[in-house]
Amino acid sequence: MAPAPKLIPTPTYAPLPTPLRSSFGALDAPPSSYHGSSTSGAQDSEAYILSIASINGAKELAVATSSPSNAIHIVDAETLRFVRSLNGGGPLGLGAFQSTVGKKGKQAAQAGVGGIQAHVGGVTCLKAYGEMGEGLISCGKEGSVVIWDARSGAAGVKMYASGMGGKARPLLSCDISADGWTVAAGSELQGDDAVITYWDPRNPTATLRSHTSTHSDDVTVVSFAPTSYILPALPSSPSGDLEMSSESQGQSSDKLILLTGSTDGLLAISDANEEDEDEAVLLTANWGTSVAQAGWVGDQGVWAGSDMETFSTWSAELDPVLDFDIREPGAHTEKAEWVTDYLVTAQSTANSQLRVFVGSNEGDISLISTPQPLQKAAPSPRKRKSTSIADAGVAPWCLHTSWTHQHVGVVRALLCDEKNGVVVSGGEDARLHVWRDPCAGRLEYAGGEAEDVEMRMDVDDEEEERQQRKREKNARKRAVEEDEDDAMDGGKRRRR
């Protein structure tokens, strides 16, 4: 693991303590006419917010909650008023959001809204897809992947992963290809197999294929590559000779590229269309720590976060670039005081920058980033002869903004809506907050450019070196004086 980078507040850094709008997740019992249920609204008030997705042209939000409700609620993005719960066919649950926007929102929450579990046993993954979030896909512990009709709340297409002895195989991750013709899901380890299963949603009752040898433990991440991704050169023989990549190896070919990550510590890039498991895996990297989340950095590389709160980035060839403890970079200045306790998530921007969202145990969130997430920092000229890892040069990261004083405890979910300039957060307190995003569109760095950030780091390093040389000089001077004093004392003793 490399040394952690410095964290520098940008000139425009300022914490934002007040959200644009909020929902506090207060739930009440549904009407007695709803299937005769007497279930208490405490069920959802005890549930964490696990995932947030923007759907229907950013007009609505899909919000996944933990047990005991195991629900996916649809709320109005502008008011945060409850709209409906998605019907997964599970036992009765319920859901409503108490909005801070107007009396009607509060009245709707107080009336209570009936719903049922989206996935029995737990919602493990929730994603919107399509250019405008027209579609919604999720998977769960009961072994199903569901493509939802987000407008009606019905399960439009449902696919099942069968496991040992005909039992359901619990699923942890899922995704759908850009063309909508391939669905992939990663499973928990069951017996000796952790499986990546593929379906064509036009024929959901039959799987296309399953890959069982890519990973040896829970498959926590599946993510199809951006359509602009071009597969890099690959070893074409045991000797290591490279087969040069071309457009025929990219997404325009018969290859359908999928990124996967697992608790076995591996990241893999595979061809989802390959029937032969031995040929399916194209690139692998062993991070050596359990992969909890991962994603693409534009079409040029990959980011990953571990269960141990380490963070890494990888080149298109899955060569390591950055690898450090996300908790180590901190800011302690008159302008900013920030300490990271965990990684919330990361998100690639429209111009291939990488936004990294980190959280504190008090419920605050910050946005940090580096100008070049896929480029190792070159050592400054004065350090190029050094062989020390600490002297190799670690590019600084910037602290852009913080959203504070609203959540209580860990923030579990975050959605960054660049187009509309907002950030939506949800956590263990069951609260949902919509914040203004002062960095929407472009991340500004100290001085405005990446080079200025590196220059600032160099200036800091030069000052640190000057101070170090001064300390060493003073230490040598003290040593000489002590030697002279010892010699004088020795001479006096000899004369006696």
Short mmCIF file of C-alpha atoms in Angstrom, two decimals:
data_model
loop_
_atom_site.label_atom_id
_atom_site.label_comp_id
_atom_site.label_asym_id
_atom_site.label_seq_id
_atom_site.Cartn_x
_atom_site.Cartn_y
_atom_site.Cartn_z
CA MET A 1 0.00 0.00 0.00
CA ALA A 2 1.30 3.42 -0.97
CA PRO A 3 1.53 6.44 1.32
CA ALA A 4 -1.71 8.36 1.62
CA PRO A 5 -1.94 11.63 -0.33
CA LYS A 6 -2.22 15.04 1.23
CA LEU A 7 -5.71 16.55 1.32
CA ILE A 8 -5.84 20.23 0.32
CA PRO A 9 -9.03 22.33 0.64
CA THR A 10 -9.78 24.14 -2.62
CA PRO A 11 -10.02 27.93 -2.61
CA THR A 12 -13.80 27.65 -2.94
CA TYR A 13 -14.22 25.03 -0.19
CA ALA A 14 -17.11 25.65 2.17
CA PRO A 15 -19.23 23.24 4.22
CA LEU A 16 -22.96 23.13 3.49
CA PRO A 17 -24.97 22.47 6.67
CA THR A 18 -28.45 22.92 5.18
CA PRO A 19 -30.01 20.59 2.58
CA LEU A 20 -32.42 21.79 -0.08
CA ARG A 21 -35.06 19.35 1.16
CA SER A 22 -35.31 16.37 3.48
CA SER A 23 -37.33 13.29 4.31
CA PHE A 24 -37.10 11.67 7.70
CA GLY A 25 -38.45 8.19 6.93
CA ALA A 26 -41.22 8.34 9.55
CA LEU A 27 -43.73 5.57 8.80
CA ASP A 28 -47.21 4.94 10.06
CA ALA A 29 -49.48 1.93 9.84
CA PRO A 30 -51.28 1.47 6.52
CA PRO A 31 -55.06 1.81 6.31
CA SER A 32 -56.87 -1.13 7.89
CA SER A 33 -58.44 -1.87 4.53
CA TYR A 34 -55.06 -2.77 3.03
CA HIS A 35 -55.29 -6.57 3.05
CA GLY A 36 -56.34 -6.35 6.68
CA SER A 37 -52.80 -5.58 7.74
CA SER A 38 -51.98 -4.27 11.18
CA THR A 39 -48.25 -4.02 10.55
CA SER A 40 -46.68 -1.09 12.32
CA GLY A 41 -44.84 1.69 10.53
CA ALA A 42 -41.93 1.06 12.88
CA GLN A 43 -40.86 -1.56 10.37
CA ASP A 44 -39.53 1.01 7.91
CA SER A 45 -38.42 3.45 10.59
CA GLU A 46 -35.93 0.77 11.68
CA ALA A 47 -34.67 0.24 8.11
CA TYR A 48 -31.52 1.78 6.70
CA ILE A 49 -31.44 3.46 3.31
CA LEU A 50 -29.13 1.25 1.24
CA SER A 51 -29.29 2.57 -2.33
CA ILE A 52 -30.64 5.53 -4.28
CA ALA A 53 -31.25 5.73 -8.03
CA SER A 54 -32.62 8.48 -10.26
CA ILE A 55 -35.40 7.36 -12.62
CA ASN A 56 -37.97 8.67 -15.09
CA GLY A 57 -35.88 11.58 -16.32
CA ALA A 58 -34.77 12.52 -12.78
CA LYS A 59 -38.39 13.20 -11.83
CA GLU A 60 -38.38 10.39 -9.27
CA LEU A 61 -35.99 8.58 -6.96
CA ALA A 62 -35.92 4.86 -6.21
CA VAL A 63 -34.83 4.18 -2.63
CA ALA A 64 -33.90 0.70 -1.39
CA THR A 65 -34.21 -0.02 2.33
CA SER A 66 -32.80 -2.73 4.55
CA SER A 67 -34.58 -5.28 6.70
CA PRO A 68 -37.11 -5.53 8.16
CA SER A 69 -38.86 -3.75 5.27
CA ASN A 70 -36.62 -4.90 2.35
CA ALA A 71 -38.48 -2.40 0.19
CA ILE A 72 -37.88 -0.23 -2.86
CA HIS A 73 -39.83 3.01 -2.55
CA ILE A 74 -40.41 5.51 -5.32
CA VAL A 75 -40.47 9.15 -4.18
CA ASP A 76 -40.95 12.42 -6.01
CA ALA A 77 -37.50 13.93 -6.60
CA GLU A 78 -38.73 17.50 -6.14
CA THR A 79 -40.78 17.08 -2.96
CA LEU A 80 -39.56 13.71 -1.59
CA ARG A 81 -43.19 12.69 -1.17
CA PHE A 82 -43.87 8.98 -1.25
CA VAL A 83 -45.32 7.78 -4.59
CA ARG A 84 -45.43 3.97 -4.46
CA SER A 85 -43.58 0.83 -3.36
CA LEU A 86 -42.38 -1.75 -5.86
CA ASN A 87 -44.21 -5.05 -5.69
CA GLY A 88 -41.80 -7.93 -5.56
CA GLY A 89 -44.37 -10.44 -4.38
CA GLY A 90 -42.94 -10.79 -0.88
CA PRO A 91 -44.65 -10.67 2.53
CA LEU A 92 -46.34 -7.49 3.64
CA GLY A 93 -44.22 -4.48 4.52
CA LEU A 94 -44.99 -0.80 4.24
CA GLY A 95 -43.43 2.50 3.33
CA ALA A 96 -43.93 6.23 3.46
CA PHE A 97 -41.68 9.24 3.67
CA GLN A 98 -42.37 12.27 5.80
CA SER A 99 -41.31 15.20 3.67
CA THR A 100 -40.24 18.59 4.97
CA VAL A 101 -41.66 20.12 1.79
CA GLY A 102 -45.16 21.41 2.53
CA LYS A 103 -48.09 20.16 4.57
CA LYS A 104 -49.28 17.74 1.90
CA GLY A 105 -46.07 15.74 2.14
CA LYS A 106 -46.48 15.37 5.89
CA GLN A 107 -50.14 14.43 5.55
CA ALA A 108 -49.31 11.76 2.99
CA ALA A 109 -46.78 10.22 5.35
CA GLN A 110 -49.12 10.36 8.31
CA ALA A 111 -51.82 8.59 6.30
CA GLY A 112 -49.49 5.65 5.72
CA VAL A 113 -49.00 3.75 2.48
CA GLY A 114 -49.10 -0.01 2.12
CA GLY A 115 -46.40 -1.87 0.20
CA ILE A 116 -44.66 -5.23 0.00
CA GLN A 117 -41.09 -6.39 -0.02
CA ALA A 118 -39.19 -5.91 -3.23
CA HIS A 119 -36.87 -8.83 -2.44
CA VAL A 120 -37.57 -11.29 0.35
CA GLY A 121 -34.52 -11.48 2.58
CA GLY A 122 -32.99 -8.21 1.38
CA VAL A 123 -32.33 -5.86 -1.52
CA THR A 124 -28.65 -6.20 -2.36
CA CYS A 125 -28.29 -4.03 -5.48
CA LEU A 126 -30.33 -1.27 -7.14
CA LYS A 127 -29.45 0.56 -10.37
CA ALA A 128 -31.17 2.79 -12.88
CA TYR A 129 -30.37 2.32 -16.56
CA GLY A 130 -31.00 4.12 -19.81
CA GLU A 131 -30.01 7.65 -20.75
CA MET A 132 -32.87 9.17 -18.75
CA GLY A 133 -33.21 6.45 -16.11
CA GLU A 134 -36.12 4.87 -17.95
CA GLY A 135 -35.41 1.49 -16.38
CA LEU A 136 -34.68 0.10 -12.94
CA ILE A 137 -32.98 -3.18 -12.07
CA SER A 138 -32.42 -4.83 -8.71
CA CYS A 139 -31.46 -8.16 -7.17
CA GLY A 140 -31.82 -9.77 -3.79
CA LYS A 141 -31.09 -12.53 -1.34
CA GLU A 142 -33.95 -14.69 -2.60
CA GLY A 143 -32.08 -15.22 -5.87
CA SER A 144 -34.01 -13.00 -8.25
CA VAL A 145 -33.07 -10.17 -10.60
CA VAL A 146 -35.96 -7.88 -11.44
CA ILE A 147 -36.36 -5.34 -14.22
CA TRP A 148 -39.06 -3.05 -12.92
CA ASP A 149 -41.77 -1.08 -14.59
CA ALA A 150 -40.87 1.98 -12.55
CA ARG A 151 -44.04 3.82 -13.59
CA SER A 152 -46.49 1.20 -12.36
CA GLY A 153 -44.37 -0.37 -9.62
CA ALA A 154 -44.79 -3.87 -11.07
CA ALA A 155 -42.03 -6.40 -11.69
CA GLY A 156 -41.81 -6.28 -15.49
CA VAL A 157 -39.27 -9.08 -15.95
CA LYS A 158 -38.05 -11.45 -13.24
CA MET A 159 -35.10 -13.83 -13.55
CA TYR A 160 -34.00 -16.47 -11.04
CA ALA A 161 -30.61 -17.95 -10.23
CA SER A 162 -30.90 -21.56 -9.13
CA GLY A 163 -28.34 -23.00 -6.76
CA MET A 164 -27.50 -26.27 -5.06
CA GLY A 165 -30.31 -28.77 -4.81
CA GLY A 166 -32.66 -26.52 -6.74
CA LYS A 167 -32.53 -23.88 -4.03
CA ALA A 168 -32.28 -20.21 -4.88
CA ARG A 169 -28.78 -18.77 -5.15
CA PRO A 170 -28.55 -15.49 -3.18
CA LEU A 171 -27.47 -12.61 -5.43
CA LEU A 172 -25.32 -9.65 -4.38
CA SER A 173 -24.79 -7.59 -7.54
CA CYS A 174 -26.39 -7.04 -10.93
CA ASP A 175 -26.26 -4.90 -14.06
CA ILE A 176 -27.82 -4.64 -17.52
CA SER A 177 -25.96 -3.96 -20.76
CA ALA A 178 -26.39 -0.67 -22.62
CA ASP A 179 -28.50 -2.31 -25.32
CA GLY A 180 -30.72 -3.97 -22.70
CA TRP A 181 -30.22 -7.44 -24.11
CA THR A 182 -27.98 -8.93 -21.42
CA VAL A 183 -28.41 -9.05 -17.65
CA ALA A 184 -25.59 -10.20 -15.35
CA ALA A 185 -25.70 -11.01 -11.65
CA GLY A 186 -23.08 -12.11 -9.11
CA SER A 187 -23.88 -14.55 -6.33
CA GLU A 188 -22.86 -15.37 -2.81
CA LEU A 189 -20.52 -18.32 -2.41
CA GLN A 190 -22.71 -21.40 -2.23
CA GLY A 191 -20.84 -24.62 -1.71
CA ASP A 192 -17.72 -24.27 -3.83
CA ASP A 193 -19.16 -21.89 -6.40
CA ALA A 194 -19.55 -18.13 -6.64
CA VAL A 195 -21.41 -17.69 -9.92
CA ILE A 196 -21.83 -14.96 -12.50
CA THR A 197 -25.11 -15.70 -14.28
CA TYR A 198 -26.30 -14.17 -17.54
CA TRP A 199 -29.81 -13.82 -18.96
CA ASP A 200 -31.49 -12.37 -22.01
CA PRO A 201 -34.46 -10.50 -20.48
CA ARG A 202 -36.50 -11.30 -23.59
CA ASN A 203 -36.37 -14.94 -22.45
CA PRO A 204 -36.10 -14.63 -18.65
CA THR A 205 -36.92 -18.24 -17.76
CA ALA A 206 -33.66 -19.59 -19.19
CA THR A 207 -30.13 -18.49 -18.39
CA LEU A 208 -27.76 -17.69 -21.26
CA ARG A 209 -24.70 -19.02 -19.44
CA SER A 210 -22.98 -19.14 -16.07
CA HIS A 211 -19.34 -18.52 -15.21
CA THR A 212 -18.25 -20.28 -12.02
CA SER A 213 -14.47 -20.03 -12.13
CA THR A 214 -13.94 -16.26 -12.37
CA HIS A 215 -14.13 -15.82 -8.59
CA SER A 216 -13.80 -18.12 -5.59
CA ASP A 217 -15.89 -16.08 -3.14
CA ASP A 218 -18.88 -13.70 -3.04
CA VAL A 219 -19.20 -11.66 -6.25
CA THR A 220 -19.85 -8.17 -4.88
CA VAL A 221 -19.55 -6.18 -8.13
CA VAL A 222 -20.78 -6.63 -11.70
CA SER A 223 -20.63 -3.63 -14.03
CA PHE A 224 -20.78 -3.54 -17.82
CA ALA A 225 -18.14 -1.34 -19.47
CA PRO A 226 -19.05 1.97 -21.09
CA THR A 227 -19.78 1.55 -24.79
CA SER A 228 -16.70 3.68 -25.56
CA TYR A 229 -14.37 1.28 -23.73
CA ILE A 230 -11.71 -0.32 -25.94
CA LEU A 231 -10.11 -3.50 -24.68
CA PRO A 232 -6.32 -3.04 -24.34
CA ALA A 233 -3.67 -5.35 -25.72
CA LEU A 234 -3.95 -8.88 -24.37
CA PRO A 235 -1.43 -11.71 -23.97
CA SER A 236 -2.12 -14.03 -26.90
CA SER A 237 0.23 -16.83 -25.94
CA PRO A 238 1.85 -18.35 -22.86
CA SER A 239 5.07 -16.57 -23.85
CA GLY A 240 3.35 -13.27 -23.10
CA ASP A 241 3.37 -11.92 -26.66
CA LEU A 242 0.74 -9.21 -26.98
CA GLU A 243 -2.16 -9.20 -29.36
CA MET A 244 -2.67 -5.53 -30.20
CA SER A 245 -6.09 -4.16 -29.40
CA SER A 246 -8.26 -2.58 -32.04
CA GLU A 247 -11.86 -1.62 -32.56
CA SER A 248 -12.58 -5.27 -33.17
CA GLN A 249 -11.71 -5.90 -29.52
CA GLY A 250 -13.90 -3.12 -28.19
CA GLN A 251 -17.59 -2.91 -27.49
CA SER A 252 -18.32 -2.78 -31.24
CA SER A 253 -17.22 -6.40 -31.61
CA ASP A 254 -18.85 -9.57 -30.37
CA LYS A 255 -17.23 -9.04 -26.98
CA LEU A 256 -19.40 -7.65 -24.20
CA ILE A 257 -17.07 -6.40 -21.48
CA LEU A 258 -17.95 -6.87 -17.81
CA LEU A 259 -16.05 -5.75 -14.70
CA THR A 260 -16.44 -7.96 -11.63
CA GLY A 261 -15.08 -7.81 -8.09
CA SER A 262 -15.18 -10.24 -5.22
CA THR A 263 -14.34 -10.81 -1.59
CA ASP A 264 -11.61 -13.13 -2.90
CA GLY A 265 -9.63 -9.93 -3.61
CA LEU A 266 -9.79 -10.20 -7.39
CA LEU A 267 -10.90 -7.67 -9.97
CA ALA A 268 -11.66 -9.18 -13.37
CA ILE A 269 -12.60 -7.99 -16.83
CA SER A 270 -14.47 -10.68 -18.74
CA ASP A 271 -16.31 -11.24 -21.98
CA ALA A 272 -19.95 -11.77 -21.05
CA ASN A 273 -20.64 -13.32 -24.47
CA GLU A 274 -18.01 -16.05 -24.14
CA GLU A 275 -19.42 -19.53 -23.55
CA ASP A 276 -16.06 -21.09 -22.65
CA GLU A 277 -15.24 -20.14 -19.07
CA ASP A 278 -11.52 -20.63 -19.64
CA GLU A 279 -11.62 -18.02 -22.41
CA ALA A 280 -14.07 -15.61 -20.76
CA VAL A 281 -11.67 -13.88 -18.36
CA LEU A 282 -9.56 -11.35 -20.26
CA LEU A 283 -7.78 -9.43 -17.48
CA THR A 284 -7.40 -9.96 -13.73
CA ALA A 285 -5.80 -8.16 -10.82
CA ASN A 286 -5.31 -9.43 -7.28
CA TRP A 287 -5.77 -6.55 -4.87
CA GLY A 288 -5.24 -8.84 -1.91
CA THR A 289 -8.19 -7.43 0.03
CA SER A 290 -11.94 -7.99 -0.12
CA VAL A 291 -13.54 -5.86 -2.85
CA ALA A 292 -16.69 -4.21 -1.49
CA GLN A 293 -17.44 -1.88 -4.40
CA ALA A 294 -15.91 -0.93 -7.72
CA GLY A 295 -16.69 0.87 -10.95
CA TRP A 296 -15.34 2.41 -14.13
CA VAL A 297 -13.35 5.64 -14.40
CA GLY A 298 -14.76 6.83 -17.70
CA ASP A 299 -13.56 4.32 -20.29
CA GLN A 300 -9.92 4.48 -19.16
CA GLY A 301 -9.73 2.48 -15.95
CA VAL A 302 -11.31 1.21 -12.75
CA TRP A 303 -11.72 2.29 -9.14
CA ALA A 304 -12.31 -0.01 -6.16
CA GLY A 305 -13.05 0.18 -2.44
CA SER A 306 -12.41 -2.57 0.09
CA ASP A 307 -14.02 -3.77 3.31
CA MET A 308 -10.92 -2.44 5.08
CA GLU A 309 -11.55 1.13 3.84
CA THR A 310 -8.71 1.06 1.37
CA PHE A 311 -9.17 2.74 -2.01
CA SER A 312 -7.50 1.98 -5.32
CA THR A 313 -7.51 2.86 -9.00
CA TRP A 314 -6.39 0.65 -11.87
CA SER A 315 -5.45 1.23 -15.48
CA ALA A 316 -7.41 -0.17 -18.42
CA GLU A 317 -5.04 -3.17 -18.24
CA LEU A 318 -5.84 -3.55 -14.50
CA ASP A 319 -2.36 -2.42 -13.52
CA PRO A 320 -2.40 -0.77 -10.06
CA VAL A 321 -2.17 3.01 -9.98
CA LEU A 322 -3.31 4.25 -6.55
CA ASP A 323 -3.72 2.21 -3.39
CA PHE A 324 -4.06 3.79 0.05
CA ASP A 325 -6.17 3.89 3.22
CA ILE A 326 -9.04 6.28 2.47
CA ARG A 327 -9.12 7.27 6.16
CA GLU A 328 -5.61 8.71 6.18
CA PRO A 329 -5.97 11.86 4.06
CA GLY A 330 -7.30 14.58 6.36
CA ALA A 331 -7.54 18.35 6.37
CA HIS A 332 -6.61 20.33 9.48
CA THR A 333 -6.50 23.99 8.58
CA GLU A 334 -8.22 27.19 9.67
CA LYS A 335 -10.44 26.85 6.62
CA ALA A 336 -11.31 23.18 6.86
CA GLU A 337 -11.32 20.41 9.44
CA TRP A 338 -12.09 17.00 8.00
CA VAL A 339 -11.38 13.41 9.08
CA THR A 340 -12.58 10.46 6.95
CA ASP A 341 -13.94 7.33 8.63
CA TYR A 342 -15.16 5.40 5.57
CA LEU A 343 -15.73 5.44 1.83
CA VAL A 344 -19.33 6.09 0.81
CA THR A 345 -18.92 5.62 -2.95
CA ALA A 346 -17.21 6.99 -6.03
CA GLN A 347 -18.66 8.15 -9.32
CA SER A 348 -17.10 8.87 -12.69
CA THR A 349 -18.15 12.19 -14.19
CA ALA A 350 -19.19 13.02 -17.73
CA ASN A 351 -15.65 14.25 -18.48
CA SER A 352 -14.00 11.18 -16.88
CA GLN A 353 -13.03 12.84 -13.62
CA LEU A 354 -13.58 10.76 -10.50
CA ARG A 355 -15.67 12.03 -7.60
CA VAL A 356 -14.95 10.21 -4.35
CA PHE A 357 -17.44 10.64 -1.53
CA VAL A 358 -16.27 9.92 2.01
CA GLY A 359 -18.09 9.98 5.32
CA SER A 360 -17.59 10.51 9.03
CA ASN A 361 -19.14 8.50 11.83
CA GLU A 362 -21.00 11.65 12.86
CA GLY A 363 -22.98 11.57 9.59
CA ASP A 364 -21.13 14.21 7.57
CA ILE A 365 -20.07 13.69 3.93
CA SER A 366 -17.27 15.21 1.87
CA LEU A 367 -16.32 15.22 -1.79
CA ILE A 368 -12.64 14.64 -2.51
CA SER A 369 -10.78 14.00 -5.75
CA THR A 370 -7.47 14.08 -7.55
CA PRO A 371 -6.85 15.64 -10.97
CA GLN A 372 -5.28 12.45 -12.35
CA PRO A 373 -6.86 9.37 -10.71
CA LEU A 374 -5.28 7.02 -13.28
CA GLN A 375 -1.81 8.53 -13.31
CA LYS A 376 0.94 7.89 -10.83
CA ALA A 377 2.56 11.09 -9.67
CA ALA A 378 6.08 11.60 -11.00
CA PRO A 379 8.68 12.41 -8.35
CA SER A 380 9.76 16.02 -8.24
CA PRO A 381 13.23 16.70 -9.77
CA ARG A 382 14.95 16.92 -6.40
CA LYS A 383 13.66 13.44 -5.48
CA ARG A 384 14.22 11.46 -8.66
CA LYS A 385 17.39 9.84 -7.36
CA SER A 386 15.64 8.65 -4.22
CA THR A 387 14.66 5.01 -3.87
CA SER A 388 12.31 5.61 -0.96
CA ILE A 389 8.64 4.89 -1.59
CA ALA A 390 7.78 7.89 0.54
CA ASP A 391 9.84 10.06 -1.82
CA ALA A 392 8.23 8.70 -4.98
CA GLY A 393 5.71 11.55 -5.07
CA VAL A 394 2.04 11.09 -4.20
CA ALA A 395 -0.23 13.55 -5.95
CA PRO A 396 -2.39 15.53 -3.52
CA TRP A 397 -6.13 15.21 -3.32
CA CYS A 398 -8.51 18.15 -3.03
CA LEU A 399 -11.31 18.63 -0.52
CA HIS A 400 -14.09 20.30 -2.53
CA THR A 401 -17.06 20.54 -0.19
CA SER A 402 -18.71 18.95 2.85
CA TRP A 403 -22.37 18.35 3.63
CA THR A 404 -22.82 18.45 7.39
CA HIS A 405 -25.03 18.37 10.49
CA GLN A 406 -28.00 16.47 9.07
CA HIS A 407 -27.39 12.71 9.13
CA VAL A 408 -26.92 10.76 12.34
CA GLY A 409 -24.49 7.89 11.95
CA VAL A 410 -23.22 6.19 8.81
CA VAL A 411 -24.30 7.37 5.36
CA ARG A 412 -24.95 4.22 3.34
CA ALA A 413 -26.12 5.59 -0.01
CA LEU A 414 -25.34 8.58 -2.21
CA LEU A 415 -26.46 9.67 -5.65
CA CYS A 416 -24.70 12.48 -7.51
CA ASP A 417 -26.95 14.05 -10.14
CA GLU A 418 -24.55 16.22 -12.14
CA LYS A 419 -27.14 17.32 -14.66
CA ASN A 420 -29.43 18.81 -12.02
CA GLY A 421 -26.64 19.93 -9.70
CA VAL A 422 -27.72 17.97 -6.63
CA VAL A 423 -26.44 15.24 -4.35
CA VAL A 424 -28.90 12.89 -2.62
CA SER A 425 -27.81 11.03 0.53
CA GLY A 426 -29.39 8.38 2.74
CA GLY A 427 -28.17 6.47 5.75
CA GLU A 428 -28.68 4.38 8.83
CA ASP A 429 -30.87 7.10 10.30
CA ALA A 430 -33.44 6.43 7.50
CA ARG A 431 -33.17 10.07 6.48
CA LEU A 432 -33.05 11.20 2.87
CA HIS A 433 -31.48 14.59 2.08
CA VAL A 434 -31.14 16.49 -1.19
CA TRP A 435 -28.17 18.89 -1.25
CA ARG A 436 -26.93 21.54 -3.63
CA ASP A 437 -23.81 20.38 -5.46
CA PRO A 438 -21.47 23.37 -5.79
CA CYS A 439 -19.11 21.28 -7.95
CA ALA A 440 -21.68 20.23 -10.56
CA GLY A 441 -20.24 20.14 -14.05
CA ARG A 442 -16.56 20.46 -13.18
CA LEU A 443 -14.25 19.82 -10.28
CA GLU A 444 -12.04 22.83 -9.64
CA TYR A 445 -8.63 22.36 -8.10
CA ALA A 446 -6.29 24.67 -6.23
CA GLY A 447 -5.36 27.29 -8.80
CA GLY A 448 -7.79 25.71 -11.25
CA GLU A 449 -5.47 23.19 -12.91
CA ALA A 450 -3.86 19.88 -12.00
CA GLU A 451 -0.39 21.35 -12.47
CA ASP A 452 -1.15 24.05 -9.89
CA VAL A 453 -2.10 21.40 -7.35
CA GLU A 454 1.15 19.54 -7.95
CA MET A 455 3.08 22.81 -7.76
CA ARG A 456 1.45 23.53 -4.44
CA MET A 457 2.50 20.11 -3.22
CA ASP A 458 6.06 20.80 -4.38
CA VAL A 459 6.09 24.13 -2.53
CA ASP A 460 4.93 22.39 0.63
CA ASP A 461 7.55 19.69 0.13
CA GLU A 462 10.30 22.27 -0.40
CA GLU A 463 9.33 24.04 2.80
CA GLU A 464 9.30 20.73 4.64
CA GLU A 465 12.75 19.90 3.24
CA ARG A 466 14.10 23.29 4.33
CA GLN A 467 12.81 22.72 7.82
CA GLN A 468 14.27 19.21 7.83
CA ARG A 469 17.70 20.49 6.72
CA LYS A 470 17.54 23.13 9.42
CA ARG A 471 16.72 20.50 12.05
CA GLU A 472 19.58 18.28 10.85
CA LYS A 473 22.02 21.21 10.89
CA ASN A 474 21.02 22.12 14.43
CA ALA A 475 21.36 18.49 15.48
CA ARG A 476 24.90 18.28 14.02
CA LYS A 477 25.83 21.55 15.75
CA ARG A 478 24.58 20.24 19.10
CA ALA A 479 26.50 17.00 18.58
CA VAL A 480 29.75 18.90 17.91
CA GLU A 481 29.24 21.10 20.97
CA GLU A 482 28.59 18.05 23.13
CA ASP A 483 31.75 16.37 21.82
CA GLU A 484 33.78 19.49 22.63
CA ASP A 485 32.29 19.63 26.11
CA ASP A 486 33.12 15.95 26.64
CA ALA A 487 36.68 16.47 25.46
CA MET A 488 37.12 19.46 27.79
CA ASP A 489 35.72 17.55 30.72
CA GLY A 490 38.01 14.64 29.90
CA GLY A 491 41.04 16.93 29.76
CA LYS A 492 40.24 18.39 33.14
CA ARG A 493 39.94 14.92 34.60
CA ARG A 494 43.29 13.94 33.13
CA ARG A 495 44.99 17.01 34.64
CA ARG A 496 43.69 16.08 38.01
#
